[in-house]
CSV table of C-alpha atoms in Angstrom, one decimal:
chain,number,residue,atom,x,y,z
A,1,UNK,CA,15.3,-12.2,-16.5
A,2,UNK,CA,14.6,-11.0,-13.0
A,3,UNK,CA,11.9,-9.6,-11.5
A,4,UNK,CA,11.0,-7.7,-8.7
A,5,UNK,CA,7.5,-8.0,-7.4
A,6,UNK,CA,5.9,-5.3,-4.8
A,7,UNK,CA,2.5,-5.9,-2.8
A,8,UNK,CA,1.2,-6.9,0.5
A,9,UNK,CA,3.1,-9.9,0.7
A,10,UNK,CA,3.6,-9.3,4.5
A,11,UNK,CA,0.1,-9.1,5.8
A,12,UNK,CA,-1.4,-12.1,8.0
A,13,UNK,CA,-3.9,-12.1,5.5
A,14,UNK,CA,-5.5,-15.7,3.3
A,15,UNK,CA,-6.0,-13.8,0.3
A,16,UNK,CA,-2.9,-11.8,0.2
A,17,UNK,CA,-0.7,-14.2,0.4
A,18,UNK,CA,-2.6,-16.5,-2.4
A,19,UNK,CA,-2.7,-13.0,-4.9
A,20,UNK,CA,1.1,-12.9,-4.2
A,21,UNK,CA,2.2,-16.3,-4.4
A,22,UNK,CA,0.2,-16.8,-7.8
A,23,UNK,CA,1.4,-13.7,-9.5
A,24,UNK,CA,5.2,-15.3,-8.2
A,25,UNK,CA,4.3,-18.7,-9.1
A,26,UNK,CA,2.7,-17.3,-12.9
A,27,UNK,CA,6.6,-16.2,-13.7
A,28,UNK,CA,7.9,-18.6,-12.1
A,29,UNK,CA,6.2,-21.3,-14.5
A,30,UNK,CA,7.6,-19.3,-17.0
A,31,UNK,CA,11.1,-19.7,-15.6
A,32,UNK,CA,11.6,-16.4,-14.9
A,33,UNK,CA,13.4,-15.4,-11.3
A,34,UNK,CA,10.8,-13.6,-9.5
A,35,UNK,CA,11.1,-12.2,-6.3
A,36,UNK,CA,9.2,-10.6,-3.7
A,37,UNK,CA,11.1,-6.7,-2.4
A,38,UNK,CA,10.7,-7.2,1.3
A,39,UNK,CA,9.3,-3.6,1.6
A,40,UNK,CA,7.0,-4.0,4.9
A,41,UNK,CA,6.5,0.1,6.4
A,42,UNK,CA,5.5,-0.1,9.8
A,43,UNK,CA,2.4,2.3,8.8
A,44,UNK,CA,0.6,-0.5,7.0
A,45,UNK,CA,-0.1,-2.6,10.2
A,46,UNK,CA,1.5,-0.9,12.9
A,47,UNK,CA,0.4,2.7,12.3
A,48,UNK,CA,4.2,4.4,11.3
A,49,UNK,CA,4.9,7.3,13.4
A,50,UNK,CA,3.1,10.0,15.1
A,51,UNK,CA,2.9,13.5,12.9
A,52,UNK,CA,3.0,16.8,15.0
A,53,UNK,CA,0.1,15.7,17.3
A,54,UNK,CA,0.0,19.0,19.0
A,55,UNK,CA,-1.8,19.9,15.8
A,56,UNK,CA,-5.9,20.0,16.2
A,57,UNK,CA,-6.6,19.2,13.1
A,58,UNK,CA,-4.1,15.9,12.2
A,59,UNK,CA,-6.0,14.3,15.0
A,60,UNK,CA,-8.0,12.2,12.8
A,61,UNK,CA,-4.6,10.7,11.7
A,62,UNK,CA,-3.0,10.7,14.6
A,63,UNK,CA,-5.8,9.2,16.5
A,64,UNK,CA,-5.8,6.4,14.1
A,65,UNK,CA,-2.1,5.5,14.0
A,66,UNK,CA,-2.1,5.4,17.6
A,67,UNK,CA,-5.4,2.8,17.2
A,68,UNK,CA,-3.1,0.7,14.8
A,69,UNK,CA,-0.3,0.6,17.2
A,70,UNK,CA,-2.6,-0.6,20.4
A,71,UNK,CA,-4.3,-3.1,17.8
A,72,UNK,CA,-0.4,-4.1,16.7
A,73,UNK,CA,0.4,-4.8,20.2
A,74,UNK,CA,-2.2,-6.7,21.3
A,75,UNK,CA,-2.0,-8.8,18.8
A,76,UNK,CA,1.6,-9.4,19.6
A,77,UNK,CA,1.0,-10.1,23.3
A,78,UNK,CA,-2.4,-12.1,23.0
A,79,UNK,CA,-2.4,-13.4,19.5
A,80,UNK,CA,-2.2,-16.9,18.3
A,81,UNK,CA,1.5,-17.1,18.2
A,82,UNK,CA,1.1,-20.7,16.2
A,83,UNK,CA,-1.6,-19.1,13.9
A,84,UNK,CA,1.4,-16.3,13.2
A,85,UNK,CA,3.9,-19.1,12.8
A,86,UNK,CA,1.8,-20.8,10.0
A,87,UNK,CA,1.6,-17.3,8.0
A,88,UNK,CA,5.6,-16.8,8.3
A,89,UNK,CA,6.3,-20.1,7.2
A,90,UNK,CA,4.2,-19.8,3.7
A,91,UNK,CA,6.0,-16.6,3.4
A,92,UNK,CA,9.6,-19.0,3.4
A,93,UNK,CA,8.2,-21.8,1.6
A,94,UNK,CA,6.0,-21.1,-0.9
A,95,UNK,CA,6.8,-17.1,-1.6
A,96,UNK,CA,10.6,-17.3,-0.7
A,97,UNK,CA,10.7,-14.5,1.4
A,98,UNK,CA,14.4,-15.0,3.6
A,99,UNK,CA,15.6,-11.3,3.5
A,100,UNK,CA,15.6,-8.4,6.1
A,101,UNK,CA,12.5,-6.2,6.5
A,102,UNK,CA,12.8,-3.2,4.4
A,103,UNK,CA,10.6,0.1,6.2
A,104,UNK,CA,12.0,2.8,3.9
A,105,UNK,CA,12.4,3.4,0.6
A,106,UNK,CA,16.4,3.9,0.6
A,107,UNK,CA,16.4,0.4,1.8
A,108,UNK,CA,15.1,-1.0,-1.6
A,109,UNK,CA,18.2,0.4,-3.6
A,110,UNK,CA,20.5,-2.8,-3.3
A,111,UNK,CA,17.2,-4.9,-3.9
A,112,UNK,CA,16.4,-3.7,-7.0
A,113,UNK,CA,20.1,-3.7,-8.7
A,114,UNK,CA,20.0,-7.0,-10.4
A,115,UNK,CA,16.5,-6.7,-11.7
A,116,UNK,CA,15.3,-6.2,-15.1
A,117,UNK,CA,11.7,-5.7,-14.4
A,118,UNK,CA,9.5,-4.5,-11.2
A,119,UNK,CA,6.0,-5.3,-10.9
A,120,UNK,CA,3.9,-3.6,-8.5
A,121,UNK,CA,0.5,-5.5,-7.4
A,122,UNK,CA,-2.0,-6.8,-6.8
A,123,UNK,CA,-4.0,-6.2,-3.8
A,124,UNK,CA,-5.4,-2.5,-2.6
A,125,UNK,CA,-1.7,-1.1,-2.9
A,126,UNK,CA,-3.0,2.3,-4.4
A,127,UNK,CA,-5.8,2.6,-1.5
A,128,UNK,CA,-4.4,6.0,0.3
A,129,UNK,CA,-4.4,5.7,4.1
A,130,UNK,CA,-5.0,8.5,6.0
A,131,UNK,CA,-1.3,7.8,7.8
A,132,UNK,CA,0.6,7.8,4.4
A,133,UNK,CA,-1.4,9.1,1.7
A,134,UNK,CA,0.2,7.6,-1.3
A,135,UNK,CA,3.0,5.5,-1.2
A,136,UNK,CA,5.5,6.3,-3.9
A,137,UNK,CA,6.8,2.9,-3.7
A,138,UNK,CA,3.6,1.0,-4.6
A,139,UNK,CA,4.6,2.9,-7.9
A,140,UNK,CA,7.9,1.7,-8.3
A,141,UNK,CA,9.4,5.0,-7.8
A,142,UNK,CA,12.6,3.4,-6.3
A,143,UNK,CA,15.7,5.0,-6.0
A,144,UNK,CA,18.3,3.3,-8.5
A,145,UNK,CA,15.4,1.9,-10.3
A,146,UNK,CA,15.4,4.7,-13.2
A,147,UNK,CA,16.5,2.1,-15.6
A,148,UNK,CA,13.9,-0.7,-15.3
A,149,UNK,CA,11.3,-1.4,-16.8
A,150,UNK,CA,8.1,-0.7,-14.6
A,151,UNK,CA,4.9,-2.5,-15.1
A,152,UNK,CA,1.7,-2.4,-12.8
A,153,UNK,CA,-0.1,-5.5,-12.5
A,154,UNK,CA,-3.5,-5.8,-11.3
A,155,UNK,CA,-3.1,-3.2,-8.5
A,156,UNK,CA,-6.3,-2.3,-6.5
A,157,UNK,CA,-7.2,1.2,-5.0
A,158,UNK,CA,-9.9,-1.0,-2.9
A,159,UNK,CA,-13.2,1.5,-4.0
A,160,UNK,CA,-15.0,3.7,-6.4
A,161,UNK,CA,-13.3,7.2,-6.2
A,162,UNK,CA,-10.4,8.8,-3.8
A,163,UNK,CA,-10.0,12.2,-2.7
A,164,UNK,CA,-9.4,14.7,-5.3
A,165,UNK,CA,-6.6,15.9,-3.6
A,166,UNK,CA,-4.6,13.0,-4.3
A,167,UNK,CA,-5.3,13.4,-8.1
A,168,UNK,CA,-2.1,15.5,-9.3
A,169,UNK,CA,0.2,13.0,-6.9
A,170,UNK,CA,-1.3,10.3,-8.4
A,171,UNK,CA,-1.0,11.3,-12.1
A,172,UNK,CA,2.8,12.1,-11.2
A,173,UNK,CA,2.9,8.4,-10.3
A,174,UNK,CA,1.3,6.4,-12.6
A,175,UNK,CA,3.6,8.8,-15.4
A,176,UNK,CA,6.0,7.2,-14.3
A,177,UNK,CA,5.1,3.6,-14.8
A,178,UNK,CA,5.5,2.0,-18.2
A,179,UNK,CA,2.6,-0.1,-18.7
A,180,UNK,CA,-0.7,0.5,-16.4
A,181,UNK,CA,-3.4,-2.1,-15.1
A,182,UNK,CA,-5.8,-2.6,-12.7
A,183,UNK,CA,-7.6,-4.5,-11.2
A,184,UNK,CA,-11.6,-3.2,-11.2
A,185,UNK,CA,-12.6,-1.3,-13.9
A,186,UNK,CA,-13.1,1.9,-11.1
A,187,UNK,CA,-10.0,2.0,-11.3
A,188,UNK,CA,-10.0,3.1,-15.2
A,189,UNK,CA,-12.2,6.0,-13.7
A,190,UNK,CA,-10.3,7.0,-10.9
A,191,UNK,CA,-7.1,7.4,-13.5
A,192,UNK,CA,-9.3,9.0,-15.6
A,193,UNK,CA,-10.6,11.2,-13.4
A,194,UNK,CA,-7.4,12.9,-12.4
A,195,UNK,CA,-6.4,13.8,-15.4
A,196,UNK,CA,-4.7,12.1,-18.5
A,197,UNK,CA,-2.0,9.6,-18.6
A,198,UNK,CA,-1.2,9.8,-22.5
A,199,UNK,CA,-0.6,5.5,-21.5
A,200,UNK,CA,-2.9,3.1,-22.6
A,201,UNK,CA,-4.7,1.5,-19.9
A,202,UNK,CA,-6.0,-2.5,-18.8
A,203,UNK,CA,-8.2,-4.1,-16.8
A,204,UNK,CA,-6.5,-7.8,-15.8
A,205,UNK,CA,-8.3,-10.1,-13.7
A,206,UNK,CA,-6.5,-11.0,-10.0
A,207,UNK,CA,-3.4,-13.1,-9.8
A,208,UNK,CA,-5.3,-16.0,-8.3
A,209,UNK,CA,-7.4,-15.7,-11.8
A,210,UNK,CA,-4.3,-15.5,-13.7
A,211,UNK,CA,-2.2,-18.5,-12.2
A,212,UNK,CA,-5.6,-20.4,-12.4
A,213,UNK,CA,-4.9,-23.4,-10.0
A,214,UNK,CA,-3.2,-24.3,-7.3
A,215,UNK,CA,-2.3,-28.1,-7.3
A,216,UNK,CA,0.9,-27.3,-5.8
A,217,UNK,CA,-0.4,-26.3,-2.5
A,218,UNK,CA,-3.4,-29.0,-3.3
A,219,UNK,CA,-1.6,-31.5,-4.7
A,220,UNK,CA,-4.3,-34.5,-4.4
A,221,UNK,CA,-8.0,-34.4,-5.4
A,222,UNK,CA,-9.7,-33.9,-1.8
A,223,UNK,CA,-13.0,-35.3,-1.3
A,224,UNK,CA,-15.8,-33.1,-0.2
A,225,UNK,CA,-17.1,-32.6,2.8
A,226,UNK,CA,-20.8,-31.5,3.7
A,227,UNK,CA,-20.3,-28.2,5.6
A,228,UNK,CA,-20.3,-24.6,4.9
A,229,UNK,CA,-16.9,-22.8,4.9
A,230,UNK,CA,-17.9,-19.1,5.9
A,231,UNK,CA,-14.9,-16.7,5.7
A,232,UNK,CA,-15.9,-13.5,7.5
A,233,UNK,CA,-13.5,-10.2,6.6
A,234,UNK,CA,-14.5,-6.6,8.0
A,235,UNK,CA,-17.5,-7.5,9.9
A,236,UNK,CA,-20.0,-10.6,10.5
A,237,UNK,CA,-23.0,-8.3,9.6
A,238,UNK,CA,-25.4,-10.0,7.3
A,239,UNK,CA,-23.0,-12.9,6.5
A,240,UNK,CA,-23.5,-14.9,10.0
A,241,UNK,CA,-27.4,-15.4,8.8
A,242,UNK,CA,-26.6,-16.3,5.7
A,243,UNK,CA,-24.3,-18.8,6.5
A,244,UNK,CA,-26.7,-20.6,9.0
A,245,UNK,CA,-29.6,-20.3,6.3
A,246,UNK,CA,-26.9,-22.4,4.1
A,247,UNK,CA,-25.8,-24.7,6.6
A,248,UNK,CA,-29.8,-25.2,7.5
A,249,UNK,CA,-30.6,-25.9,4.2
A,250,UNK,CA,-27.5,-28.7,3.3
A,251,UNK,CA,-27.8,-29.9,6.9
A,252,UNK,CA,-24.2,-29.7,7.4
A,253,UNK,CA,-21.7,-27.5,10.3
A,254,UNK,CA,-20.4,-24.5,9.6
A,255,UNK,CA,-16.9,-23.7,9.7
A,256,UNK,CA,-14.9,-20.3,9.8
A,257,UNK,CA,-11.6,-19.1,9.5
A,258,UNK,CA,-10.9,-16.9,12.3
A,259,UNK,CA,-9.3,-13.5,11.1
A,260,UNK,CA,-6.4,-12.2,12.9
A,261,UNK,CA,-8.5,-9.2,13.6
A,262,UNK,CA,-11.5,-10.5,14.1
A,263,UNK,CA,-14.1,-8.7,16.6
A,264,UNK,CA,-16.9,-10.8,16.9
A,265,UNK,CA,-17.7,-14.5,18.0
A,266,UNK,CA,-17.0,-17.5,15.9
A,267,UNK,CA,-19.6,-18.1,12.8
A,268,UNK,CA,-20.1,-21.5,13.7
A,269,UNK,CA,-16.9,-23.8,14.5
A,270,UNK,CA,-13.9,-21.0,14.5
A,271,UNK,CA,-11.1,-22.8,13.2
A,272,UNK,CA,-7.1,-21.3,13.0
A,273,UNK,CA,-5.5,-23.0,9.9
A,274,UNK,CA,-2.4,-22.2,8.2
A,275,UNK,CA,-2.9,-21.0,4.8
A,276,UNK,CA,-2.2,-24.2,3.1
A,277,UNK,CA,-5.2,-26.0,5.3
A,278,UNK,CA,-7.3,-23.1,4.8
A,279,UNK,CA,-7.5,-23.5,0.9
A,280,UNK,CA,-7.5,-27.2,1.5
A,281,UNK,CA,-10.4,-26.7,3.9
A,282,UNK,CA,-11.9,-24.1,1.2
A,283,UNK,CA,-11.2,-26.7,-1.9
A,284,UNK,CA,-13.1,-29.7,0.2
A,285,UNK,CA,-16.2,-27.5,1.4
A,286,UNK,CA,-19.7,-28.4,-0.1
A,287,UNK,CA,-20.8,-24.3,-0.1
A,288,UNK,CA,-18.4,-21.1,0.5
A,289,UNK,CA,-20.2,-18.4,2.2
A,290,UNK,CA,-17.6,-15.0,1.9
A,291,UNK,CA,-17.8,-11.2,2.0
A,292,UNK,CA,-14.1,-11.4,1.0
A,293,UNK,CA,-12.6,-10.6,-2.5
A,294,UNK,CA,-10.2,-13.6,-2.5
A,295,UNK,CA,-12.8,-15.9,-0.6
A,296,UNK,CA,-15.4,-15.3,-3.7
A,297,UNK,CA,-11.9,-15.5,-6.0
A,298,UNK,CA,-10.7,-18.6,-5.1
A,299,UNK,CA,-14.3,-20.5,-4.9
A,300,UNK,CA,-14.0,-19.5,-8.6
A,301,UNK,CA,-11.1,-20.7,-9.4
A,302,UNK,CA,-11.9,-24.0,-7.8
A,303,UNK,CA,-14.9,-24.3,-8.7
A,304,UNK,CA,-16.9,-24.5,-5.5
A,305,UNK,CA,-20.6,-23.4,-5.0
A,306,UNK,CA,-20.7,-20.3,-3.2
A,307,UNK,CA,-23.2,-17.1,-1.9
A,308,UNK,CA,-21.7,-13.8,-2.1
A,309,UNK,CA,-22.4,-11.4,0.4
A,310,UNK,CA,-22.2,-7.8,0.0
A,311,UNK,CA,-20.3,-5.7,3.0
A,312,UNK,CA,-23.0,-3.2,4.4
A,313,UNK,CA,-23.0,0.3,5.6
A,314,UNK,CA,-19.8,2.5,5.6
A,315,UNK,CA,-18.2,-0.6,4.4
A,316,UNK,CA,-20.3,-1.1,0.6
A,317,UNK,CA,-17.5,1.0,-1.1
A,318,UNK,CA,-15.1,-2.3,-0.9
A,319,UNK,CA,-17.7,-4.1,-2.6
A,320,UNK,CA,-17.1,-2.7,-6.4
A,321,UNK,CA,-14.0,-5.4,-6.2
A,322,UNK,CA,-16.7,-8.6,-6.4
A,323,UNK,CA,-18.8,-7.2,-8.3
A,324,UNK,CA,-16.2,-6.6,-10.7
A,325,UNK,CA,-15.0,-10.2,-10.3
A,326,UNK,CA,-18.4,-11.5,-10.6
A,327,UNK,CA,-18.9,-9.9,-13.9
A,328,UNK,CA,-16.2,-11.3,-15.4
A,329,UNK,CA,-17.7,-14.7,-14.3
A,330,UNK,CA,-21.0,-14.0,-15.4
A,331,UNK,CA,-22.3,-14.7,-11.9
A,332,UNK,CA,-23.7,-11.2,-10.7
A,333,UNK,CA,-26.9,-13.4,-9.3
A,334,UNK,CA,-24.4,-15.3,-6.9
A,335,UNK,CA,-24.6,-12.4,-4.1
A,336,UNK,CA,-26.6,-11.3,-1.8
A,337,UNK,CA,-26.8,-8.1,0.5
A,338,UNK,CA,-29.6,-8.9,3.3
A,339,UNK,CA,-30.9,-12.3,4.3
A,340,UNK,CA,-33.5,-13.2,1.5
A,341,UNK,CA,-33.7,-16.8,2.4
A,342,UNK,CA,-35.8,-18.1,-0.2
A,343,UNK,CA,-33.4,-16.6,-2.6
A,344,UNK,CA,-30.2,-18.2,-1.0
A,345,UNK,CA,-32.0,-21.8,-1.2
A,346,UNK,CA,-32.8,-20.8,-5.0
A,347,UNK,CA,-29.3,-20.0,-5.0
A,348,UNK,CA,-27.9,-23.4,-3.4
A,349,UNK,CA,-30.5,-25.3,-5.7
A,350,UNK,CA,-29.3,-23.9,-9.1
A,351,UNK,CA,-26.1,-25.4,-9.6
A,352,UNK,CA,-23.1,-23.1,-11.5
A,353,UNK,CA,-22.1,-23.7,-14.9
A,354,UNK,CA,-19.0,-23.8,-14.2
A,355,UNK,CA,-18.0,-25.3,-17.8
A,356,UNK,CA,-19.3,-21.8,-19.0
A,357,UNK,CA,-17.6,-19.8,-16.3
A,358,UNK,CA,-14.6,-21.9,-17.5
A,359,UNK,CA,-14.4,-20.6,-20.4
A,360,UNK,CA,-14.9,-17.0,-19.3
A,361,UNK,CA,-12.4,-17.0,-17.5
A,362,UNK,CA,-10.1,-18.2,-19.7
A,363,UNK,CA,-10.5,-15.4,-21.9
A,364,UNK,CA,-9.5,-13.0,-19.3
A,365,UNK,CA,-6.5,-15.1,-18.2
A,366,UNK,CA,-5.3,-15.0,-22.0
A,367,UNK,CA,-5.7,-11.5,-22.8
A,368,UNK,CA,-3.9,-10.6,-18.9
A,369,UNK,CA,-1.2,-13.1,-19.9
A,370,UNK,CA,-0.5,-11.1,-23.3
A,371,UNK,CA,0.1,-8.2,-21.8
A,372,UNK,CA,2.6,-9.4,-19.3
A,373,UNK,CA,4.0,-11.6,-21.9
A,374,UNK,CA,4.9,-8.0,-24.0
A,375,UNK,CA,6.3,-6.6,-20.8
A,376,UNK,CA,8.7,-9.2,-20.3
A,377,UNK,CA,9.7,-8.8,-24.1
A,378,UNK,CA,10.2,-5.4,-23.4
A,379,UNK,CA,12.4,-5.8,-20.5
A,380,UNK,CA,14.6,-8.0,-22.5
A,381,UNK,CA,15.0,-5.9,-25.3
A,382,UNK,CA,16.0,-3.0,-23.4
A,383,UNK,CA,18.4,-5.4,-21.7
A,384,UNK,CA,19.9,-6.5,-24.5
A,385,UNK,CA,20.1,-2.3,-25.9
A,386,UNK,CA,22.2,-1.6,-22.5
A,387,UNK,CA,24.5,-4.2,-23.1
């Protein structure tokens, strides 16, 4: 078996490359050969190109890409180039990404020959962006891919609803696929709200739920430490009092993860790590403090007291992704949205049942890993037909 996975494996990004190098490292456990299509379209981070921007009314999207491209730039010019050097290397060593760049989907047809299964996810693939809409590719519409079996895994559209007028694109797509999951359970609605898919449809948890540890990258038991680890996506909004509320109340420093598009000062100590010291520094910390998806996923995982915070404003739609998560965990009462500080030392005084959310988790992992397991049977049967 081989297997060719699609997400955002590309972004400078802790919890994308932890999503993609567990959902890798699941099949790879398995021993099956699972590799990452080195699709990276320069409208994901760089903004892509210009469209006809003598027209009035694209100047939403134009005025955006060309905001993407300054932003690309300067991060080029003035970024950490050692903090960038620590994200390519994971990419080589633990998600053994060594070929070319692929920005168009003709590029992918040589990729995809020797595969026997494509799996598209996780992350916020199906989120539209107002420079590409859609992209046909996050559905494993491939050229020369006709013949393979096509499974989504986990794939996020990264909010509640989308714009109708992507529905009749999007129920093209998903047609297409043979076996359909996501990630939230708003996704279920936004599939069924565009209309129906005749498939039947799961909810599976996120590949960092799935693998379930990560004593590779770990490796030894590391002690604890008494500060705060507070990893800020988006915004510092809400999450910067919170944080010093925690590290008040434990009387220990505060450490954050500086974000390689980060507009505000440092919560705390800002620190740069690779993303191997940044879930070692995460693994060690006495409390997490997050607003991010994969910060609040991988405190789970390993088992660390956390606090939750929801993203405000314009920003609350990306918050349906913890929720979800938290559900699941049966820890709902773990976030917060404003600074209630007698409810975040209740919160820091009630230690997790982590036995309990153990188990729950467990059963999520089990039912996910049946319906991958049925896909890869698939795939080999209709192998074996075609022989």
């Amino acid at each position: 078996m081989k297997v060719g996975l699609l997400t955002y494996h590309f972004s400078d990004n802790y919890g994308a490359l932890f999503q993609a190098y567990a959902l890798r490292e699941w099949f790879h456990q398995r021993n099956i050969d699972a590799e990452f299509l080195n699709y990276h379209p320069s409208y994901v981070e760089e903004g892509g190109a210009l469209e006809k921007p003598w027209k009035i009314k694209l100047w939403r999207k134009n005025l955006t890409i060309m905001y993407m491209k300054f932003s690309h730039i300067q991060r080029t010019l003035m970024g950490n180039k050692a903090h960038k050097a620590s994200f390519d290397d994971f990419r080589y060593h633990y998600l053994g990404v060594t070929k070319p760049r692929r920005k168009t989907v003709e590029s992918l047809y040589e990729d995809v020959q020797d595969k026997n299964m494509l799996v598209c996810g996780s992350d916020q693939i199906w989120n539209p962006s107002i420079q590409k809409g859609l992209d046909p590719v996050y559905f494993l519409d491939i050229p020369g891919a006709e013949h393979i079996r096509k499974v989504a895994y986990a794939p996020s559209f990264g909010r509640t609803s989308i714009e109708d007028k992507y529905n009749k694109e999007l129920l093209g797509l998903i047609s297409r696929i043979d076996a359909i999951s996501v990630r939230e359970s708003t996704g279920l609605d936004i599939i069924s709200k565009a209309g129906s898919t005749n498939k039947e449809l799961h909810v599976v948890p996120d590949p960092t739920i799935l693998l379930g540890n990560f004593d590779k990258i770990l490796k030894d038991n590391l002690p604890v430490e008494n500060k705060v680890f507070c990893y800020a996506l988006r915004t510092d909004e809400v999450i910067r009092e919170v944080a010093a509320i925690v590290g008040s109340h434990i009387e220990g420093g505060i450490v954050s993860p500086r974000s390689t598009r980060q507009r505000w000062t440092d919560i705390g100590h800002g620190i740069a790590p690779g993303p191997v010291e940044w879930l070692r520094t995460l693994a060690r910390s006495k409390v997490v403090v997050s607003n991010s998806f994969h910060g609040i996923a991988l405190s789970i995982v390993l088992n660390r007291p956390f606090i939750a915070v929801s993203l405000p404003g314009k920003k609350s739609a990306m918050n349906a992704r913890a929720h979800n998560l938290l559900k699941i965990a049966g820890l709902t009462h773990r976030i917060v949205d404003h600074t209630d500080k007698d409810r975040i030392i209740t919160l820091l005084d009630t230690p997790i049942d982590w036995k309990k959310v153990n188990i729950k988790l467990t059963e999520v992992r089990e039912n996910a890993e049946v319906y991958l397991a049925n896909q890869i049977e698939l795939a080999q049967q209709e192998v074996y037909e075609r022989a």
